[in-house]
DNA sequence: GTCTATAGGACGATAGAC
DNA sequence: GTCTATCGTCCTATAGAC
């Protein structure tokens, strides 16, 4: 991996763990092994580097989600697979975390990838839930868009809970809880 | 309001908006109107001030929640009232936000109020959901603890969604979504 | 491309006068 | 209690040699 890639990677890591304000160019240099001059040769500054890092993280995030959404199984099975996908609960969401970073949200360029990612997630889930409703996999009375928002929120909130309690299990609890709510009134439930 | 209180209040505000790393003593002084010497007379430093601010925020948060949990109505009505309570969605949760702050989570003293707050919320909701299940207000097959975790997560995740989309409506969508999930298989549902 | 040197400012805290 | 002065460090960036 070349220096440029190592810089992006290190920035992604630090952004995930410490956020934008908490991430200094010096820390990025230390983690990536690149020197001062090297970093400023490849990127104009902290903001430019952060943009590359955020776009990369958001892009990968969407690709991984898409792989599940367009994967095998019924609509409900794909929704469930997405919710059950393994995540590093205690580390939080690398994209969702950025919403709490005022400097990221204040910059339209930095903010855009975050916004797009959540738009894609809720959009895809809305479509899948609509399909699940039509096919009788879930209760047809459920509003697809509202339910999709609730599902995405459970995941994002699950990270908060996991970090607050210091246990990744709390994340699983929240996911189990919302899956229980969906499953218990699905036509195939006992 | 005396200087000490103004310092705590300003710190709460800044912690809410910018987090611990993003909040400097200088900014606290500016917002509170207190001078350098004044701040360090009342508090040992940034961490001590943050502790007072976090304890205050977490305490108020728990009191407001308790007021709804022990208020009028059936168990399900109280759960619903809690979910529907007005919140400043775009500002995020002043307590939940801190879970993304590594410096806060690394300090046991700063972390404790956050942990306790979420323990109380999930605990109270678990009890109410158990009661609602026993009284037939919701499906008795729902696991109270898992469902409670999901509800708290929806609220916390709702803030993330609202900030990501830039619209407080997204928060309401998520709440509507999870209320829909509960309502649709409650015995009183159409 | 990468290095070292340097800069102006902010950060977090301390000291001592009043 | 509050003020001003001062401190050492880190932050973010630029300059220029190699």
Tab-separated table of C-alpha atoms (C1' of nucleotides) in Angstrom:
chain	number	residue	atom	x	y	z
A	1	UNK	CA	0.000	0.000	0.000
A	2	UNK	CA	1.453	3.367	-0.988
A	3	UNK	CA	1.721	6.419	1.178
A	4	UNK	CA	-1.399	8.057	-0.152
A	5	UNK	CA	-3.496	5.012	0.661
A	6	UNK	CA	-1.930	4.632	4.076
A	7	UNK	CA	-2.788	8.250	4.827
A	8	UNK	CA	-6.417	7.737	3.867
A	9	UNK	CA	-6.597	4.539	5.841
A	10	UNK	CA	-5.107	6.058	8.971
A	11	UNK	CA	-7.431	9.023	8.713
A	12	UNK	CA	-10.424	6.708	8.419
A	13	UNK	CA	-9.307	4.878	11.536
A	14	UNK	CA	-8.801	8.048	13.558
A	15	UNK	CA	-12.010	9.623	12.306
A	16	UNK	CA	-13.853	6.513	13.411
A	17	UNK	CA	-12.307	6.486	16.843
A	18	UNK	CA	-11.870	10.146	17.684
A	19	UNK	CA	-13.922	12.147	15.199
A	20	UNK	CA	-12.833	15.132	13.149
A	21	UNK	CA	-11.949	17.568	15.944
A	22	UNK	CA	-10.121	14.816	17.813
A	23	UNK	CA	-7.993	13.889	14.826
A	24	UNK	CA	-4.813	15.891	14.252
A	25	UNK	CA	-2.538	15.830	11.222
A	26	UNK	CA	0.266	14.806	13.542
A	27	UNK	CA	-1.681	11.762	14.733
A	28	UNK	CA	-2.403	10.797	11.136
A	29	UNK	CA	1.285	11.040	10.313
A	30	UNK	CA	2.237	8.922	13.311
A	31	UNK	CA	-0.277	6.188	12.501
A	32	UNK	CA	0.431	6.113	8.789
A	33	UNK	CA	4.180	6.416	9.138
A	34	UNK	CA	4.196	9.328	6.717
A	35	UNK	CA	6.077	12.505	7.442
A	36	UNK	CA	4.771	16.036	7.585
A	37	UNK	CA	5.940	16.981	4.118
A	38	UNK	CA	4.655	13.740	2.707
A	39	UNK	CA	1.175	14.295	3.990
A	40	UNK	CA	0.949	17.846	2.688
A	41	UNK	CA	2.305	16.711	-0.646
A	42	UNK	CA	-0.558	14.268	-1.169
A	43	UNK	CA	-3.339	16.314	0.421
A	44	UNK	CA	-4.031	20.002	0.788
A	45	UNK	CA	-4.696	19.679	4.499
A	46	UNK	CA	-6.785	18.036	7.159
A	47	UNK	CA	-10.124	18.775	5.510
A	48	UNK	CA	-9.068	17.402	2.130
A	49	UNK	CA	-7.728	14.257	3.739
A	50	UNK	CA	-10.889	13.873	5.784
A	51	UNK	CA	-12.972	14.190	2.630
A	52	UNK	CA	-11.091	11.340	0.978
A	53	UNK	CA	-11.411	9.239	4.127
A	54	UNK	CA	-15.124	9.911	4.585
A	55	UNK	CA	-15.924	9.232	0.941
A	56	UNK	CA	-14.047	5.959	1.154
A	57	UNK	CA	-15.761	4.872	4.370
A	58	UNK	CA	-19.200	5.863	3.158
A	59	UNK	CA	-18.620	4.167	-0.189
A	60	UNK	CA	-17.545	0.888	1.350
A	61	UNK	CA	-20.434	1.070	3.756
A	62	UNK	CA	-22.924	1.408	0.933
A	63	UNK	CA	-21.342	-1.387	-1.063
A	64	UNK	CA	-21.507	-3.806	1.846
A	65	UNK	CA	-25.122	-2.891	2.447
A	66	UNK	CA	-25.984	-3.227	-1.213
A	67	UNK	CA	-24.454	-6.690	-1.307
A	68	UNK	CA	-26.979	-7.801	1.302
A	69	UNK	CA	-29.907	-5.903	-0.168
A	70	UNK	CA	-29.429	-7.412	-3.604
A	71	UNK	CA	-28.396	-10.815	-2.257
A	72	UNK	CA	-30.374	-14.048	-2.088
A	73	UNK	CA	-33.582	-14.608	-0.183
A	74	UNK	CA	-36.997	-13.063	0.151
A	75	UNK	CA	-37.387	-9.378	0.873
A	76	UNK	CA	-37.868	-10.044	4.573
A	77	UNK	CA	-34.893	-12.379	4.664
A	78	UNK	CA	-32.689	-9.722	3.139
A	79	UNK	CA	-33.898	-7.134	5.625
A	80	UNK	CA	-33.168	-9.572	8.435
A	81	UNK	CA	-29.754	-10.399	7.006
A	82	UNK	CA	-28.910	-6.715	6.932
A	83	UNK	CA	-29.944	-6.239	10.537
A	84	UNK	CA	-28.055	-9.318	11.618
A	85	UNK	CA	-24.901	-8.513	9.720
A	86	UNK	CA	-21.864	-8.598	11.954
A	87	UNK	CA	-20.761	-5.241	13.152
A	88	UNK	CA	-18.167	-3.982	15.574
A	89	UNK	CA	-20.787	-2.665	17.943
A	90	UNK	CA	-18.404	-1.189	20.500
A	91	UNK	CA	-16.530	0.811	17.910
A	92	UNK	CA	-19.674	2.502	16.707
A	93	UNK	CA	-20.636	3.216	13.116
A	94	UNK	CA	-17.856	4.895	11.125
A	95	UNK	CA	-20.408	6.843	9.106
A	96	UNK	CA	-23.151	7.495	11.643
A	97	UNK	CA	-20.592	8.745	14.108
A	98	UNK	CA	-19.815	11.675	11.880
A	99	UNK	CA	-23.304	13.100	12.323
A	100	UNK	CA	-22.260	14.176	15.819
A	101	UNK	CA	-19.249	16.027	14.492
A	102	UNK	CA	-20.233	19.680	14.065
A	103	UNK	CA	-17.263	20.497	11.827
A	104	UNK	CA	-18.164	17.645	9.468
A	105	UNK	CA	-21.828	18.576	9.319
A	106	UNK	CA	-20.990	22.241	8.757
A	107	UNK	CA	-18.996	21.435	5.601
A	108	UNK	CA	-21.285	20.468	2.699
A	109	UNK	CA	-18.548	18.425	1.035
A	110	UNK	CA	-17.787	16.380	4.126
A	111	UNK	CA	-21.435	16.026	4.958
A	112	UNK	CA	-22.628	14.849	1.553
A	113	UNK	CA	-21.309	11.263	1.730
A	114	UNK	CA	-22.958	10.819	5.121
A	115	UNK	CA	-26.271	12.133	3.880
A	116	UNK	CA	-26.156	9.976	0.761
A	117	UNK	CA	-25.365	6.864	2.729
A	118	UNK	CA	-28.378	7.189	4.986
A	119	UNK	CA	-30.589	8.096	2.057
A	120	UNK	CA	-29.519	4.906	0.320
A	121	UNK	CA	-30.021	2.711	3.373
A	122	UNK	CA	-33.500	3.962	4.168
A	123	UNK	CA	-34.446	3.944	0.500
A	124	UNK	CA	-33.407	0.365	-0.090
A	125	UNK	CA	-35.025	-0.830	3.115
A	126	UNK	CA	-38.216	1.020	2.259
A	127	UNK	CA	-38.397	-0.800	-1.072
A	128	UNK	CA	-37.717	-4.169	0.515
A	129	UNK	CA	-40.308	-3.613	3.229
A	130	UNK	CA	-42.875	-2.540	0.637
A	131	UNK	CA	-42.174	-5.752	-1.277
A	132	UNK	CA	-42.381	-7.793	1.928
A	133	UNK	CA	-45.727	-6.187	2.687
A	134	UNK	CA	-47.120	-6.895	-0.763
A	135	UNK	CA	-46.031	-10.505	-0.629
A	136	UNK	CA	-47.473	-11.006	2.813
A	137	UNK	CA	-44.140	-11.578	4.510
A	138	UNK	CA	-44.934	-8.840	6.990
A	139	UNK	CA	-48.079	-7.037	8.017
A	140	UNK	CA	-49.225	-4.978	5.043
A	141	UNK	CA	-50.421	-2.196	7.327
A	142	UNK	CA	-46.864	-1.234	8.226
A	143	UNK	CA	-45.685	1.947	6.547
A	144	UNK	CA	-42.543	0.955	4.620
A	145	UNK	CA	-40.735	4.291	4.928
A	146	UNK	CA	-41.453	4.708	8.634
A	147	UNK	CA	-40.476	1.143	9.367
A	148	UNK	CA	-37.280	1.522	7.364
A	149	UNK	CA	-36.373	4.617	9.356
A	150	UNK	CA	-37.011	2.696	12.555
A	151	UNK	CA	-34.745	-0.146	11.440
A	152	UNK	CA	-31.860	2.128	10.511
A	153	UNK	CA	-32.369	3.992	13.771
A	154	UNK	CA	-32.245	0.778	15.791
A	155	UNK	CA	-28.852	-0.031	14.324
A	156	UNK	CA	-27.467	3.448	14.916
A	157	UNK	CA	-28.946	3.560	18.397
A	158	UNK	CA	-27.642	0.071	19.056
A	159	UNK	CA	-24.121	1.414	18.753
A	160	UNK	CA	-24.909	4.116	21.281
A	161	UNK	CA	-26.336	1.558	23.695
A	162	UNK	CA	-23.407	-0.788	23.254
A	163	UNK	CA	-20.923	1.965	23.983
A	164	UNK	CA	-22.948	3.306	26.914
A	165	UNK	CA	-23.169	-0.093	28.586
A	166	UNK	CA	-19.699	-1.118	27.490
A	167	UNK	CA	-21.068	-4.336	26.062
A	168	UNK	CA	-21.674	-5.388	22.477
A	169	UNK	CA	-24.530	-7.581	23.684
A	170	UNK	CA	-26.734	-4.546	24.136
A	171	UNK	CA	-26.485	-3.942	20.411
A	172	UNK	CA	-27.701	-7.485	19.739
A	173	UNK	CA	-30.524	-6.999	22.202
A	174	UNK	CA	-31.806	-3.982	20.313
A	175	UNK	CA	-31.636	-5.872	17.010
A	176	UNK	CA	-33.370	-8.878	18.540
A	177	UNK	CA	-35.996	-6.548	19.926
A	178	UNK	CA	-36.919	-5.008	16.614
A	179	UNK	CA	-36.763	-8.346	14.806
A	180	UNK	CA	-39.159	-9.645	17.432
A	181	UNK	CA	-41.510	-6.801	16.668
A	182	UNK	CA	-41.435	-7.613	12.975
A	183	UNK	CA	-41.564	-11.366	13.316
A	184	UNK	CA	-44.251	-11.680	15.921
A	185	UNK	CA	-46.936	-10.400	13.631
A	186	UNK	CA	-45.614	-11.786	10.428
A	187	UNK	CA	-48.145	-14.210	8.911
A	188	UNK	CA	-45.744	-17.123	9.424
A	189	UNK	CA	-45.433	-16.503	13.169
A	190	UNK	CA	-46.842	-19.199	15.468
B	1	UNK	CA	-27.669	32.721	38.229
B	2	UNK	CA	-24.222	32.870	39.787
B	3	UNK	CA	-20.935	32.334	38.005
B	4	UNK	CA	-20.570	28.702	39.005
B	5	UNK	CA	-23.963	27.852	37.593
B	6	UNK	CA	-23.329	29.797	34.423
B	7	UNK	CA	-20.091	27.871	33.934
B	8	UNK	CA	-21.859	24.534	34.301
B	9	UNK	CA	-24.628	25.641	31.992
B	10	UNK	CA	-22.271	26.866	29.295
B	11	UNK	CA	-20.260	23.678	29.507
B	12	UNK	CA	-23.421	21.597	29.105
B	13	UNK	CA	-24.312	23.592	26.036
B	14	UNK	CA	-20.886	23.232	24.448
B	15	UNK	CA	-20.603	19.559	25.369
B	16	UNK	CA	-23.941	18.993	23.679
B	17	UNK	CA	-22.969	20.818	20.534
B	18	UNK	CA	-19.269	20.088	20.163
B	19	UNK	CA	-18.414	17.238	22.516
B	20	UNK	CA	-15.582	17.059	25.014
B	21	UNK	CA	-12.613	17.362	22.640
B	22	UNK	CA	-14.322	20.177	20.800
B	23	UNK	CA	-14.960	22.186	23.930
B	24	UNK	CA	-12.159	24.440	25.154
B	25	UNK	CA	-11.934	26.302	28.473
B	26	UNK	CA	-11.691	29.490	26.485
B	27	UNK	CA	-14.991	28.789	24.731
B	28	UNK	CA	-16.636	28.056	28.071
B	29	UNK	CA	-15.384	31.350	29.439
B	30	UNK	CA	-16.621	33.241	26.412
B	31	UNK	CA	-20.102	31.717	26.555
B	32	UNK	CA	-20.493	32.011	30.312
B	33	UNK	CA	-18.986	35.460	30.542
B	34	UNK	CA	-16.609	34.261	33.236
B	35	UNK	CA	-12.919	35.060	33.146
B	36	UNK	CA	-9.981	32.677	33.162
B	37	UNK	CA	-9.249	33.088	36.854
B	38	UNK	CA	-12.906	32.824	37.711
B	39	UNK	CA	-13.296	29.508	35.987
B	40	UNK	CA	-10.229	27.990	37.592
B	41	UNK	CA	-11.358	29.284	40.971
B	42	UNK	CA	-14.625	27.350	40.788
B	43	UNK	CA	-13.340	24.250	39.038
B	44	UNK	CA	-10.049	22.395	38.963
B	45	UNK	CA	-10.023	22.290	35.188
B	46	UNK	CA	-11.816	21.147	32.079
B	47	UNK	CA	-12.424	17.600	33.289
B	48	UNK	CA	-13.890	18.692	36.622
B	49	UNK	CA	-16.189	21.142	34.905
B	50	UNK	CA	-17.238	18.521	32.398
B	51	UNK	CA	-18.063	16.129	35.222
B	52	UNK	CA	-20.382	18.666	36.832
B	53	UNK	CA	-21.991	19.388	33.453
B	54	UNK	CA	-22.460	15.748	32.521
B	55	UNK	CA	-23.892	14.833	35.916
B	56	UNK	CA	-26.337	17.694	35.631
B	57	UNK	CA	-27.420	16.792	32.099
B	58	UNK	CA	-27.756	13.102	32.879
B	59	UNK	CA	-29.660	13.847	36.078
B	60	UNK	CA	-32.168	16.112	34.374
B	61	UNK	CA	-32.541	13.596	31.582
B	62	UNK	CA	-33.430	10.846	34.033
B	63	UNK	CA	-35.860	13.064	35.920
B	64	UNK	CA	-37.740	14.012	32.779
B	65	UNK	CA	-37.932	10.389	31.740
B	66	UNK	CA	-39.081	9.297	35.177
B	67	UNK	CA	-41.840	11.865	35.114
B	68	UNK	CA	-43.298	10.151	32.051
B	69	UNK	CA	-42.657	6.604	33.271
B	70	UNK	CA	-44.448	7.200	36.562
B	71	UNK	CA	-47.091	9.452	35.014
B	72	UNK	CA	-50.719	8.691	34.206
B	73	UNK	CA	-51.970	6.069	31.792
B	74	UNK	CA	-51.554	2.388	31.127
B	75	UNK	CA	-48.101	0.864	30.756
B	76	UNK	CA	-48.325	1.023	26.975
B	77	UNK	CA	-49.584	4.593	27.076
B	78	UNK	CA	-46.621	5.621	29.197
B	79	UNK	CA	-44.179	3.904	26.838
B	80	UNK	CA	-45.831	5.688	23.932
B	81	UNK	CA	-45.758	9.000	25.756
B	82	UNK	CA	-42.040	8.571	26.346
B	83	UNK	CA	-41.378	7.838	22.694
B	84	UNK	CA	-43.523	10.757	21.595
B	85	UNK	CA	-42.038	13.231	24.015
B	86	UNK	CA	-40.840	16.361	22.276
B	87	UNK	CA	-37.168	16.400	21.620
B	88	UNK	CA	-34.811	18.665	19.757
B	89	UNK	CA	-34.044	16.026	17.179
B	90	UNK	CA	-31.522	18.048	15.192
B	91	UNK	CA	-29.450	18.865	18.232
B	92	UNK	CA	-29.034	15.224	19.127
B	93	UNK	CA	-29.200	13.695	22.587
B	94	UNK	CA	-27.052	15.540	25.139
B	95	UNK	CA	-26.323	12.291	26.954
B	96	UNK	CA	-26.200	9.761	24.128
B	97	UNK	CA	-23.864	12.017	22.208
B	98	UNK	CA	-21.186	11.538	24.831
B	99	UNK	CA	-20.879	7.836	24.017
B	100	UNK	CA	-19.035	8.839	20.859
B	101	UNK	CA	-16.542	10.896	22.827
B	102	UNK	CA	-13.488	8.716	23.485
B	103	UNK	CA	-12.127	10.984	26.219
B	104	UNK	CA	-15.419	10.840	28.079
B	105	UNK	CA	-15.733	7.073	27.788
B	106	UNK	CA	-12.123	6.584	28.869
B	107	UNK	CA	-12.715	8.383	32.161
B	108	UNK	CA	-14.801	6.256	34.568
B	109	UNK	CA	-16.081	9.321	36.413
B	110	UNK	CA	-17.302	11.045	33.249
B	111	UNK	CA	-18.663	7.830	31.860
B	112	UNK	CA	-20.660	6.744	34.908
B	113	UNK	CA	-23.573	9.184	34.547
B	114	UNK	CA	-24.003	8.144	30.912
B	115	UNK	CA	-24.002	4.476	31.772
B	116	UNK	CA	-26.464	4.960	34.628
B	117	UNK	CA	-28.829	6.951	32.478
B	118	UNK	CA	-29.126	4.261	29.837
B	119	UNK	CA	-29.410	1.561	32.485
B	120	UNK	CA	-32.327	3.450	34.005
B	121	UNK	CA	-34.083	4.044	30.695
B	122	UNK	CA	-33.880	0.444	29.507
B	123	UNK	CA	-34.740	-0.825	32.981
B	124	UNK	CA	-37.867	1.274	33.339
B	125	UNK	CA	-39.013	0.496	29.804
B	126	UNK	CA	-38.418	-3.210	30.369
B	127	UNK	CA	-40.668	-3.131	33.438
B	128	UNK	CA	-43.382	-1.200	31.619
B	129	UNK	CA	-43.262	-3.532	28.620
B	130	UNK	CA	-43.454	-6.568	30.899
B	131	UNK	CA	-46.519	-5.044	32.530
B	132	UNK	CA	-48.038	-4.238	29.160
B	133	UNK	CA	-47.469	-7.835	28.085
B	134	UNK	CA	-49.082	-9.263	31.201
B	135	UNK	CA	-52.099	-7.021	30.867
B	136	UNK	CA	-52.544	-7.879	27.225
B	137	UNK	CA	-51.791	-4.388	25.955
B	138	UNK	CA	-49.100	-5.774	23.681
B	139	UNK	CA	-48.230	-9.211	22.396
B	140	UNK	CA	-47.089	-11.279	25.390
B	141	UNK	CA	-44.495	-13.057	23.260
B	142	UNK	CA	-42.373	-9.934	22.981
B	143	UNK	CA	-39.253	-10.055	25.124
B	144	UNK	CA	-39.498	-6.984	27.393
B	145	UNK	CA	-35.738	-6.374	27.706
B	146	UNK	CA	-35.017	-6.791	24.001
B	147	UNK	CA	-37.953	-4.615	23.047
B	148	UNK	CA	-36.890	-1.959	25.540
B	149	UNK	CA	-33.395	-1.924	24.054
B	150	UNK	CA	-34.916	-1.528	20.603
B	151	UNK	CA	-37.044	1.409	21.739
B	152	UNK	CA	-34.151	3.259	23.341
B	153	UNK	CA	-32.075	2.523	20.256
B	154	UNK	CA	-34.729	3.923	17.935
B	155	UNK	CA	-34.641	7.216	19.803
B	156	UNK	CA	-30.872	7.415	19.814
B	157	UNK	CA	-30.697	6.373	16.189
B	158	UNK	CA	-33.467	8.816	15.353
B	159	UNK	CA	-31.135	11.645	16.334
B	160	UNK	CA	-28.473	10.269	14.010
B	161	UNK	CA	-30.960	10.041	11.146
B	162	UNK	CA	-32.301	13.518	11.782
B	163	UNK	CA	-28.823	15.009	11.733
B	164	UNK	CA	-27.775	12.980	8.696
B	165	UNK	CA	-30.771	14.082	6.662
B	166	UNK	CA	-30.815	17.553	8.132
B	167	UNK	CA	-34.459	17.184	8.982
B	168	UNK	CA	-36.180	16.591	12.311
B	169	UNK	CA	-38.943	14.772	10.449
B	170	UNK	CA	-36.733	11.741	10.009
B	171	UNK	CA	-36.649	11.379	13.770
B	172	UNK	CA	-40.443	11.337	13.860
B	173	UNK	CA	-40.503	8.790	11.057
B	174	UNK	CA	-38.387	6.384	13.059
B	175	UNK	CA	-40.589	6.819	16.125
B	176	UNK	CA	-43.722	6.373	14.021
B	177	UNK	CA	-42.173	3.274	12.523
B	178	UNK	CA	-41.524	1.546	15.806
B	179	UNK	CA	-44.874	2.619	17.233
B	180	UNK	CA	-46.450	1.115	14.142
B	181	UNK	CA	-44.647	-2.135	14.788
B	182	UNK	CA	-45.956	-2.219	18.338
B	183	UNK	CA	-49.466	-1.106	17.476
B	184	UNK	CA	-50.057	-3.414	14.564
B	185	UNK	CA	-49.928	-6.512	16.658
B	186	UNK	CA	-51.417	-5.136	19.822
B	187	UNK	CA	-54.768	-6.810	20.591
B	188	UNK	CA	-56.601	-3.527	20.148
B	189	UNK	CA	-55.250	-3.059	16.618
B	190	UNK	CA	-57.817	-3.047	13.812
C	1	DG	C1'	8.070	12.470	-2.999
C	2	DT	C1'	9.986	13.108	1.468
C	3	DC	C1'	12.658	15.590	4.880
C	4	DT	C1'	13.495	19.348	8.465
C	5	DA	C1'	12.675	23.971	10.004
C	6	DT	C1'	9.705	27.351	11.205
C	7	DA	C1'	5.432	30.058	12.254
C	8	DG	C1'	1.265	32.010	14.368
C	9	DG	C1'	-2.270	30.657	16.987
C	10	DA	C1'	-5.071	27.840	20.223
C	11	DC	C1'	-5.048	24.710	24.205
C	12	DG	C1'	-5.049	23.840	29.129
C	13	DA	C1'	-3.198	25.336	33.186
C	14	DT	C1'	-0.613	28.169	36.803
C	15	DA	C1'	0.857	32.459	39.327
C	16	DG	C1'	0.171	36.315	41.642
C	17	DA	C1'	-1.932	40.995	42.004
C	18	DC	C1'	-6.162	43.125	43.588
D	1	DG	C1'	-13.794	35.858	43.642
D	2	DT	C1'	-11.957	37.920	39.591
D	3	DC	C1'	-8.281	39.944	36.829
D	4	DT	C1'	-4.012	39.884	33.848
D	5	DA	C1'	0.312	37.783	32.717
D	6	DT	C1'	2.746	33.935	31.523
D	7	DC	C1'	3.946	29.102	30.383
D	8	DG	C1'	4.882	24.898	27.723
D	9	DT	C1'	2.594	22.171	24.475
D	10	DC	C1'	0.020	20.955	20.570
D	11	DC	C1'	-2.380	22.357	16.272
D	12	DT	C1'	-2.395	23.251	11.316
D	13	DA	C1'	0.120	24.864	7.766
D	14	DT	C1'	4.011	26.775	4.839
D	15	DA	C1'	8.847	26.951	3.090
D	16	DG	C1'	12.575	25.256	1.112
D	17	DA	C1'	16.356	21.780	0.927
D	18	DC	C1'	17.300	17.219	-0.889
